[in-house]
Short mmCIF file of C-alpha atoms in Angstrom, two decimals:
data_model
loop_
_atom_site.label_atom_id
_atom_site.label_comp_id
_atom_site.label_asym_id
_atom_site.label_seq_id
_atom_site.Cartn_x
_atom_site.Cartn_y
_atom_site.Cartn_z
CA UNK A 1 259.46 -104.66 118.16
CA UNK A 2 257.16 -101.73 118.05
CA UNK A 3 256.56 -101.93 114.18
CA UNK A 4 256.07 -106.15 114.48
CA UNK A 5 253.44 -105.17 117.63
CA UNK A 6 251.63 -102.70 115.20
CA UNK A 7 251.73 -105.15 112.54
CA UNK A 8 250.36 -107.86 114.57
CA UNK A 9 247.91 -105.74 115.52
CA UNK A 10 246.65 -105.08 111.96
CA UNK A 11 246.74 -108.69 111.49
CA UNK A 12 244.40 -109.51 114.41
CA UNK A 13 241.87 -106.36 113.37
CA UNK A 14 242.48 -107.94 109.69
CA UNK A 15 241.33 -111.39 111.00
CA UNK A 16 238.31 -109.71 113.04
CA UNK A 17 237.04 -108.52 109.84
CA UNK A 18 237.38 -112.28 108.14
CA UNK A 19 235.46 -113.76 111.62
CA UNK A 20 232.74 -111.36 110.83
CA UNK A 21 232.05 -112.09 106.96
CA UNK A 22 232.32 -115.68 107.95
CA UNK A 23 229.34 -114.53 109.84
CA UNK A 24 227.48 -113.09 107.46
CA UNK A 25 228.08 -115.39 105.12
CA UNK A 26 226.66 -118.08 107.13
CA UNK A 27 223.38 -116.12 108.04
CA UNK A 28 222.79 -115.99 103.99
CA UNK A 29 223.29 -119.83 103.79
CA UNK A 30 221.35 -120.29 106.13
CA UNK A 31 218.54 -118.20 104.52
CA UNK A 32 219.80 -119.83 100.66
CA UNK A 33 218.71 -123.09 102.88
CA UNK A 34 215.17 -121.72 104.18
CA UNK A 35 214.72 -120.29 100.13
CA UNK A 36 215.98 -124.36 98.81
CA UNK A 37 213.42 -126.16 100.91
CA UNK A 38 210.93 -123.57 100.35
CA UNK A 39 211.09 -124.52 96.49
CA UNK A 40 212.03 -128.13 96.64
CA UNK A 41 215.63 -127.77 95.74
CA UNK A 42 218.08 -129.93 96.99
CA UNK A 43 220.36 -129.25 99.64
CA UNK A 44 223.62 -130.19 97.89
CA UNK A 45 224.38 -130.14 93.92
CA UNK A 46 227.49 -131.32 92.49
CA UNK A 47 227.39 -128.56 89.78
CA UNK A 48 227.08 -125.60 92.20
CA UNK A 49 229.47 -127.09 94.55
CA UNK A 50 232.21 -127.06 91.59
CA UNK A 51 231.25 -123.55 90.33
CA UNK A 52 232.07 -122.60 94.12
CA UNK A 53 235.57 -124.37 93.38
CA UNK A 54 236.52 -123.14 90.57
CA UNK A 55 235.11 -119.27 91.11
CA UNK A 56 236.64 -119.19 93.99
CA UNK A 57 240.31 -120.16 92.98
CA UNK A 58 240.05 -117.95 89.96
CA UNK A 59 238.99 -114.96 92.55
CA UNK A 60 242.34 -116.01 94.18
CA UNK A 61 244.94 -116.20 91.64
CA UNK A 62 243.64 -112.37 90.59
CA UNK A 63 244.28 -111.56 94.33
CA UNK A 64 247.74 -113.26 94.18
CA UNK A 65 247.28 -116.02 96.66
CA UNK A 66 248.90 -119.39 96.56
CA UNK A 67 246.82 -121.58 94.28
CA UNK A 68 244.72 -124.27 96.47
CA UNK A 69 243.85 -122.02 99.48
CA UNK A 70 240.97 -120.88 98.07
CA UNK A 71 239.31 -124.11 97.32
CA UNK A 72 240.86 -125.46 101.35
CA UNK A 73 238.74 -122.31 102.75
CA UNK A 74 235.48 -122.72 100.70
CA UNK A 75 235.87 -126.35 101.42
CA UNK A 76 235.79 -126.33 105.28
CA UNK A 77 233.41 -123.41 104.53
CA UNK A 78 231.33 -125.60 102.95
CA UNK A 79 231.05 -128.20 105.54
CA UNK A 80 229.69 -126.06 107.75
CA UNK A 81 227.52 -124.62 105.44
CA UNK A 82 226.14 -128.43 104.89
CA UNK A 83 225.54 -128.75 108.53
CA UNK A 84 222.70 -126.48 108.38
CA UNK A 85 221.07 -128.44 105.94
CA UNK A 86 218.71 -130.31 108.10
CA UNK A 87 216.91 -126.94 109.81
CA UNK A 88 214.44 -126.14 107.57
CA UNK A 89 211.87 -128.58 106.46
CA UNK A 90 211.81 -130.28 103.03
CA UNK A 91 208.86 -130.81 100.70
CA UNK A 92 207.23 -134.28 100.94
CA UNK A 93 207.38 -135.75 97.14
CA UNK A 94 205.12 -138.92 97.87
CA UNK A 95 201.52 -138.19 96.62
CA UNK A 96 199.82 -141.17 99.13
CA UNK A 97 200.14 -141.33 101.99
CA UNK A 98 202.44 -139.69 104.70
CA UNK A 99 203.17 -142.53 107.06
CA UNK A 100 206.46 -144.27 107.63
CA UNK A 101 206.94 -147.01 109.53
CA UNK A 102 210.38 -148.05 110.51
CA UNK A 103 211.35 -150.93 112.42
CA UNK A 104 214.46 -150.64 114.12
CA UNK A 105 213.85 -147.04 114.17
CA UNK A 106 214.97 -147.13 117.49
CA UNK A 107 218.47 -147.26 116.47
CA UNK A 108 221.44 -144.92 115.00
CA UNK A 109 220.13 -145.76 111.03
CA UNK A 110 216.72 -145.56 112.15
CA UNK A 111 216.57 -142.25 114.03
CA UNK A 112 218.59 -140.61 110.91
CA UNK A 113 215.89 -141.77 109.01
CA UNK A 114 213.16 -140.52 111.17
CA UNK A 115 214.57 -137.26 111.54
CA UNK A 116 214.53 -136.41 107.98
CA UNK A 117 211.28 -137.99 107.23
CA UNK A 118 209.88 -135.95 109.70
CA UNK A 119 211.38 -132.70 108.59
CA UNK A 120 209.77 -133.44 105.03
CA UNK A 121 206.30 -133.69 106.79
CA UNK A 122 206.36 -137.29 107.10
CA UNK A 123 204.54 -138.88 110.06
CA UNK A 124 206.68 -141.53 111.56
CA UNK A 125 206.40 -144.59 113.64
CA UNK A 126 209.45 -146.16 114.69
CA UNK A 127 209.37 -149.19 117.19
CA UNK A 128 211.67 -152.38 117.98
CA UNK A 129 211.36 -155.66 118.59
CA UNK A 130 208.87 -154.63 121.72
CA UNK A 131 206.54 -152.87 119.50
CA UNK A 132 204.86 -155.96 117.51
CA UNK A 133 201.86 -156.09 119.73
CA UNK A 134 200.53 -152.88 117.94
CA UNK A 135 201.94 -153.75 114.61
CA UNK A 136 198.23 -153.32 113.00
CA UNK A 137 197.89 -150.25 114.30
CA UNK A 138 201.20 -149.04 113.31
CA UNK A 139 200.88 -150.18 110.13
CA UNK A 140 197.72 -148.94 109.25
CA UNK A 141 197.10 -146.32 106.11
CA UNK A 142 201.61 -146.53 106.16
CA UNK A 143 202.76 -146.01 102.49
CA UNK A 144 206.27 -146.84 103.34
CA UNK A 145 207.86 -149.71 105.56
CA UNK A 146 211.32 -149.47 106.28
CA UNK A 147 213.13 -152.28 107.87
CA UNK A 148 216.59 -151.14 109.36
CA UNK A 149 218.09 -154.68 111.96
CA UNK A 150 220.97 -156.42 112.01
CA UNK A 151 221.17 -158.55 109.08
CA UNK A 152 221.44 -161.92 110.73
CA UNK A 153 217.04 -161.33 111.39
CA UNK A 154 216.35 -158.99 108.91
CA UNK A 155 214.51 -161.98 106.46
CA UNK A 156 212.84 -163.47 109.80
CA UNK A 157 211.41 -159.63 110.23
CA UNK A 158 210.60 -159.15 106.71
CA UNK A 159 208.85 -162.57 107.43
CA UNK A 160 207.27 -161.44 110.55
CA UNK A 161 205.66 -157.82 109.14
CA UNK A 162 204.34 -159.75 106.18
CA UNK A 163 200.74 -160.35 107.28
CA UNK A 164 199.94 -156.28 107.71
CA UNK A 165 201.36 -155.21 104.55
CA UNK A 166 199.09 -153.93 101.38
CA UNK A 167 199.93 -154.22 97.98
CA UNK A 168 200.15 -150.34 98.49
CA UNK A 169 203.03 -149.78 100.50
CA UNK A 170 206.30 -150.17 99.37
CA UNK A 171 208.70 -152.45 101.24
CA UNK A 172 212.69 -151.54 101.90
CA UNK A 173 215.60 -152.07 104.17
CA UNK A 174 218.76 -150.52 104.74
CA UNK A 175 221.25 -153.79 105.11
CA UNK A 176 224.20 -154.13 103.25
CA UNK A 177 223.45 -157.18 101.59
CA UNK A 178 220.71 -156.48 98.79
CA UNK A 179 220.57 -159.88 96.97
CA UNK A 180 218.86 -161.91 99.39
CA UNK A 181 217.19 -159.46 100.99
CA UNK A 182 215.38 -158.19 97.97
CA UNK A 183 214.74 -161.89 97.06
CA UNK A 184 212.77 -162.27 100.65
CA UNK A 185 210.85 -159.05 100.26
CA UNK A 186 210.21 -159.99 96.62
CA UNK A 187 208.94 -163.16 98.11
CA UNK A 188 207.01 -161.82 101.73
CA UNK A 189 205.21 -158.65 99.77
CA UNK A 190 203.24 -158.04 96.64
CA UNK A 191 203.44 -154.52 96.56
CA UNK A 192 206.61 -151.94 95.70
CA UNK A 193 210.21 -153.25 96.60
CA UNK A 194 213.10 -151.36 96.38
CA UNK A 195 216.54 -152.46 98.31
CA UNK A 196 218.12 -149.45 99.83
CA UNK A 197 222.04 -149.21 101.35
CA UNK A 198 223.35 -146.24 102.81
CA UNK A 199 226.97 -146.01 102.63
CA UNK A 200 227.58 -143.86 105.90
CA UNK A 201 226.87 -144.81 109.61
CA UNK A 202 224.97 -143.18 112.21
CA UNK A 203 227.42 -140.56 113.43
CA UNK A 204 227.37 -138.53 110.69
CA UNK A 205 226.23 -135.10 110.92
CA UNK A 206 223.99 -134.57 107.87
CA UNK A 207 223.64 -135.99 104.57
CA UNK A 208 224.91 -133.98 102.58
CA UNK A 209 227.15 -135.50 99.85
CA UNK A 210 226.58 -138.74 101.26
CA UNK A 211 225.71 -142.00 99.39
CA UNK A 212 222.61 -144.19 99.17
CA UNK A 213 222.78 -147.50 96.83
CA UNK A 214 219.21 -148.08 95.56
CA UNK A 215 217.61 -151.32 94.19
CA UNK A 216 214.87 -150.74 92.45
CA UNK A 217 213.15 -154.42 92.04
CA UNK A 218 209.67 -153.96 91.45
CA UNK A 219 207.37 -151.15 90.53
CA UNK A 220 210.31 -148.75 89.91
CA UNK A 221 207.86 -145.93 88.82
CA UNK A 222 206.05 -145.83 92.28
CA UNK A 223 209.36 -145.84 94.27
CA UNK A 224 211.28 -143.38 92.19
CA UNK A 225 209.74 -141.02 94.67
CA UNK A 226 212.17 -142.43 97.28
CA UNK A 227 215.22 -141.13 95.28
CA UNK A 228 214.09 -137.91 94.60
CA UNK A 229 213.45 -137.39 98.12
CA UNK A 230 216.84 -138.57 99.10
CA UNK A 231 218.56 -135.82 96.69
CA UNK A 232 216.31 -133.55 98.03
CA UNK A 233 217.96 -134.18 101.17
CA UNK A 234 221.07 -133.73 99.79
CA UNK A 235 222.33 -137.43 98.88
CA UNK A 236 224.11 -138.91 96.53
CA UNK A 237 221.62 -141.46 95.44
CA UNK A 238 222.99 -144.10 93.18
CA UNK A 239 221.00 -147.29 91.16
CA UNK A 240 222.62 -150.48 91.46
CA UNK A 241 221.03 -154.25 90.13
CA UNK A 242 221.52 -155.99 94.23
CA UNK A 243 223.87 -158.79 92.87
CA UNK A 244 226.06 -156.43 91.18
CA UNK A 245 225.74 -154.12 94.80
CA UNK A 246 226.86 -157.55 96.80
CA UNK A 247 229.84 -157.82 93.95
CA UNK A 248 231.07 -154.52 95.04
CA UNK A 249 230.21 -154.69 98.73
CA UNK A 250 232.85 -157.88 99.20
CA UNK A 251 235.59 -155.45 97.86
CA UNK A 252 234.39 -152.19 99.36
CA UNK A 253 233.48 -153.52 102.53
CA UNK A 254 233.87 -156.86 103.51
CA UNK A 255 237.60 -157.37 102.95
CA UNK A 256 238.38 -154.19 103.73
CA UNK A 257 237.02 -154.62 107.09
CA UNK A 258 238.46 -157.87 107.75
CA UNK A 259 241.81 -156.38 106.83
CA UNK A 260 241.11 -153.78 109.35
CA UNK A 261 240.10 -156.05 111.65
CA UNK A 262 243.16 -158.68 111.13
CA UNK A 263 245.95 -155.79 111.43
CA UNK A 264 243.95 -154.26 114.66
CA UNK A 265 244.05 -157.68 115.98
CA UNK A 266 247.61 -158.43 115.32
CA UNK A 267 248.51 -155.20 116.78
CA UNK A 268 246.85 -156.12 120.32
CA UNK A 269 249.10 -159.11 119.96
CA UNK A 270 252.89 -157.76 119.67
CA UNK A 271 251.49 -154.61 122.06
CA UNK A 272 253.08 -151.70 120.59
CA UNK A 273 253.39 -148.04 122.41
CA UNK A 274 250.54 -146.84 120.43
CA UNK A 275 251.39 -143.18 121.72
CA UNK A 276 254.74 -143.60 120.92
CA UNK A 277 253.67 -144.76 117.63
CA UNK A 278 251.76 -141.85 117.05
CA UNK A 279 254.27 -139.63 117.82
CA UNK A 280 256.89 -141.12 115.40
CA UNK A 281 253.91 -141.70 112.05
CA UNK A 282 253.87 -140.07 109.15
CA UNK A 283 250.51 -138.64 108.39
CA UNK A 284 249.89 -141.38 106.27
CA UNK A 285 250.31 -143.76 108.50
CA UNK A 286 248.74 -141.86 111.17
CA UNK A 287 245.35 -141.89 109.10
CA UNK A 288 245.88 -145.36 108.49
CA UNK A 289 246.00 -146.51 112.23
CA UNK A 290 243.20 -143.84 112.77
CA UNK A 291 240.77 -145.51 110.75
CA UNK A 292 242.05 -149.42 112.38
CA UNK A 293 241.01 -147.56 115.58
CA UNK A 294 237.84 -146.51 114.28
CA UNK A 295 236.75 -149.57 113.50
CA UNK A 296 237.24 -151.30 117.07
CA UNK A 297 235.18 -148.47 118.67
CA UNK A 298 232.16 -149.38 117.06
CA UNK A 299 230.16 -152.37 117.49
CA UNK A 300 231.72 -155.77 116.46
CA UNK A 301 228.64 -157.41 115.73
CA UNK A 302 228.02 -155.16 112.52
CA UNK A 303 231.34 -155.89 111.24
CA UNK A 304 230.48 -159.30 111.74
CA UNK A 305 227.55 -159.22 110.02
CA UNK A 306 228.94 -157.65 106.84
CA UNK A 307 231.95 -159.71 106.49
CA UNK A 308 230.33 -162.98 107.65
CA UNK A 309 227.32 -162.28 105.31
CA UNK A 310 227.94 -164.46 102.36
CA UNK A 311 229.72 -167.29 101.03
CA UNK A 312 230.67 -164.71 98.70
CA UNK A 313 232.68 -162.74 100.94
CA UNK A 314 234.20 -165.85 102.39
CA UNK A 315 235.52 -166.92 99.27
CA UNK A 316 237.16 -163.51 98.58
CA UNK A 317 238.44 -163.31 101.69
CA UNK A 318 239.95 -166.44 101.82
CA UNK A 319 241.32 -165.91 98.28
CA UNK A 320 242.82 -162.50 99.41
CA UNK A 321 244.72 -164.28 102.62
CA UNK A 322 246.17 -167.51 100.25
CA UNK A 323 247.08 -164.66 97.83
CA UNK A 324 249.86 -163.02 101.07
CA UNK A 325 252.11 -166.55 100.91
CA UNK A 326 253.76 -165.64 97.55
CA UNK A 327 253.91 -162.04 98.35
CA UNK A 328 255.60 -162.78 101.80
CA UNK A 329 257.57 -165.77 99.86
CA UNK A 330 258.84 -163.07 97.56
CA UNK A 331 259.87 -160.41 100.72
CA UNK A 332 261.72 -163.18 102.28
CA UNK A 333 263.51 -163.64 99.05
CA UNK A 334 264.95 -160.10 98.88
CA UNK A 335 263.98 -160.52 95.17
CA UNK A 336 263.77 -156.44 94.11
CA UNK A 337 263.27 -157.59 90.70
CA UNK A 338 260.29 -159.44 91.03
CA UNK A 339 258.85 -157.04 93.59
CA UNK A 340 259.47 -154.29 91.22
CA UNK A 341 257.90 -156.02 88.73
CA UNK A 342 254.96 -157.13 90.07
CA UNK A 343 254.45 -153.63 91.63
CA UNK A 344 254.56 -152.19 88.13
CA UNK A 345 251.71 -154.32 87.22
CA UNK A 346 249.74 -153.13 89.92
CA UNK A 347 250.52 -149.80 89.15
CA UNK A 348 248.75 -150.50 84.98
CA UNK A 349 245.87 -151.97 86.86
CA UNK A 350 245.30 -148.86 88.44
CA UNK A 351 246.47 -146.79 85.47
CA UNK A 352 245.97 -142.66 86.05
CA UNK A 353 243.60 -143.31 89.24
CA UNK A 354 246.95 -143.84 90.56
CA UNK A 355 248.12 -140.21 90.15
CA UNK A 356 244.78 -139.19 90.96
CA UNK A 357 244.81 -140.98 94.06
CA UNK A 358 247.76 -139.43 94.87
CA UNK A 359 247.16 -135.87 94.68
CA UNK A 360 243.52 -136.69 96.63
CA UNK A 361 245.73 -138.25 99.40
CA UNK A 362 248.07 -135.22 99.30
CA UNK A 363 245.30 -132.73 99.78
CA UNK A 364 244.16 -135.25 103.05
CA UNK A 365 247.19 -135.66 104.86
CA UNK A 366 248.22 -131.88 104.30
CA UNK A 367 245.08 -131.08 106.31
CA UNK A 368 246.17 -134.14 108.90
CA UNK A 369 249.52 -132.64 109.64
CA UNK A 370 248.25 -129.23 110.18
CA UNK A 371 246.18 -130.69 113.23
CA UNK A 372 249.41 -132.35 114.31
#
């Protein structure tokens, strides 16, 4: 016991030693940081974040550690590294001028929004649907107007802020739907469109690594600006045509939600032990009931919005429910044949995502059962 007691204790002065590089290491990213906003270099790069990866891992195996615990520390590492992206200040890339107006900025999308704009020198102007008696003096000598509602009154808004826009300023949103929307700012303003979706929601930390869709529908050259600005941040900006975004959206989104939404509802029906549950999951099936849960503690109206959005998303919804009966049909049967079959199929549809998908998974539920 003496010699365990003595090695323990080496281990904890061992780990005091890792606590206090972690340290250090963080004071020089958050000076790297200060030194990347200082020259206008965004806060997150794909191509340093995979020299970092594979460095690292190659530092390891020399060591003789267990391949894939180098890359788990520098990731987590990383993540808090990230989180100190938003302390500095950025450059501002627009050359007019420095006002943003951004109605709904009163909300979680908006007051992201604001926050960075402001850190890149912007000077904002957020108000709701109480603010419209100044409107002409918010809007005056703005070069941007973003409009960030609930989609159901985003075209009535888009409507309603027509009369104090310029042909200067350029016009976006942040819905989920681009199509129409683009085709009602299109219509409402003369000036600079561009559609804009960010794929995250208002409880993330920073933006780091996370992605913005952008629809670029008129004047292209004089909104490019936008993008830039967004990388500089440290997004993952990516250029979509909006009917080709609202194609994607009905998969990504809108019947994945209501899939969510069905199995959370049918849940609240039979009343399960959800503890209980818990306790007897598999990891994967504890992530998959985490992210059901997710979804009811937010607010139901923006799930309605998204699903309910277009006829589009109805169809494919409805599609995607008629398309259960044979599958159920062929349960019932006990026919392992035809399931296996038709499960092969799938399985060439996805082709080697599926093995990729399966070691990404891996590396996510490894982490889930460790917090077990």
């Amino acid at each position: 016991m003496d010699k365990l007691d003595e090695l323990r204790e080496r281990i904890d002065e061992t780990d005091n030693e890792i606590i206090k590089l972690l340290a250090k290491r963080q004071d020089l990213v958050k000076e790297a940081a200060r030194r990347k906003a200082e020259e206008g270099s965004p806060a997150w790069t794909k191509e340093r974040e995979a020299y970092l990866f594979k460095s690292r891992e190659e530092m390891a195996r020399k060591a003789g550690l267990p391949e894939g615990l180098a890359s788990d520390l520098v990731r987590r590492i990383l993540r808090e590294s990230y989180g100190s992206s938003l302390k500095g200040n950025y450059p501002c890339l627009t050359k007019g001028g420095r006002r943003v107006v951004i109605i709904g900025g009163n909300g979680g999308m908006g007051r992201i929004f604001s926050e960075y704009f402001r850190a890149s020198g912007y000077e904002v102007v957020a108000f709701g649907h109480r603010g419209w008696d100044k409107a002409q003096e918010y809007f005056k000598g703005a070069s941007i107007i973003m409009i960030t509602v609930p989609i159901d009154i985003t075209e009535d808004v888009i409507k309603k802020a027509s009369p104090y826009l310029t042909k200067d300023m350029i016009l976006c949103d942040l819905t989920s739907v681009k199509a129409p929307i683009t085709d009602a700012m299109l219509k409402w303003h003369r000036g600079p469109v561009i559609g804009l979706h960010p794929m995250f929601g208002p409880d993330v930390p920073n933006l780091v690594k996370q992605v913005i869709v952008t629809c670029s529908v008129r004047d292209p050259d004089k909104t490019a600006f936008l993008s830039e600005q967004f990388r500089l941040w440290g997004a993952n900006v990516i250029e979509c045509d909006p009917r080709e975004h609202d194609k994607a959206m009905g998969i990504i989104q809108a019947l994945r939600h209501f899939t969510t939404y069905a199995y959370g509802v049918f849940l609240s029906q039979i009343h399960p032990d959800l503890k209980q549950v818990m306790e007897l999951s598999s990891p994967i099936y504890r992530l998959e009931l985490m992210m059901v849960g997710r979804l009811f503690a937010q607010d139901p109206r923006l799930y309605a919005d998204i699903i309910m959005s277009s006829e589009r998303n109805l169809n494919l919804i409805q599609k995607y429910v008629q398309a259960l009966k044979p599958e159920l049909d062929l349960v019932l049967s006990r026919d392992t044949e035809e399931f296996t079959r038709r499960f092969l199929e799938a399985r060439d549809y996805f082709g080697p995502l599926a093995g990729k998908f399966l070691r990404m998974s891996a590396s996510v539920l490894a982490k889930l059962q460790d917090e077990r």
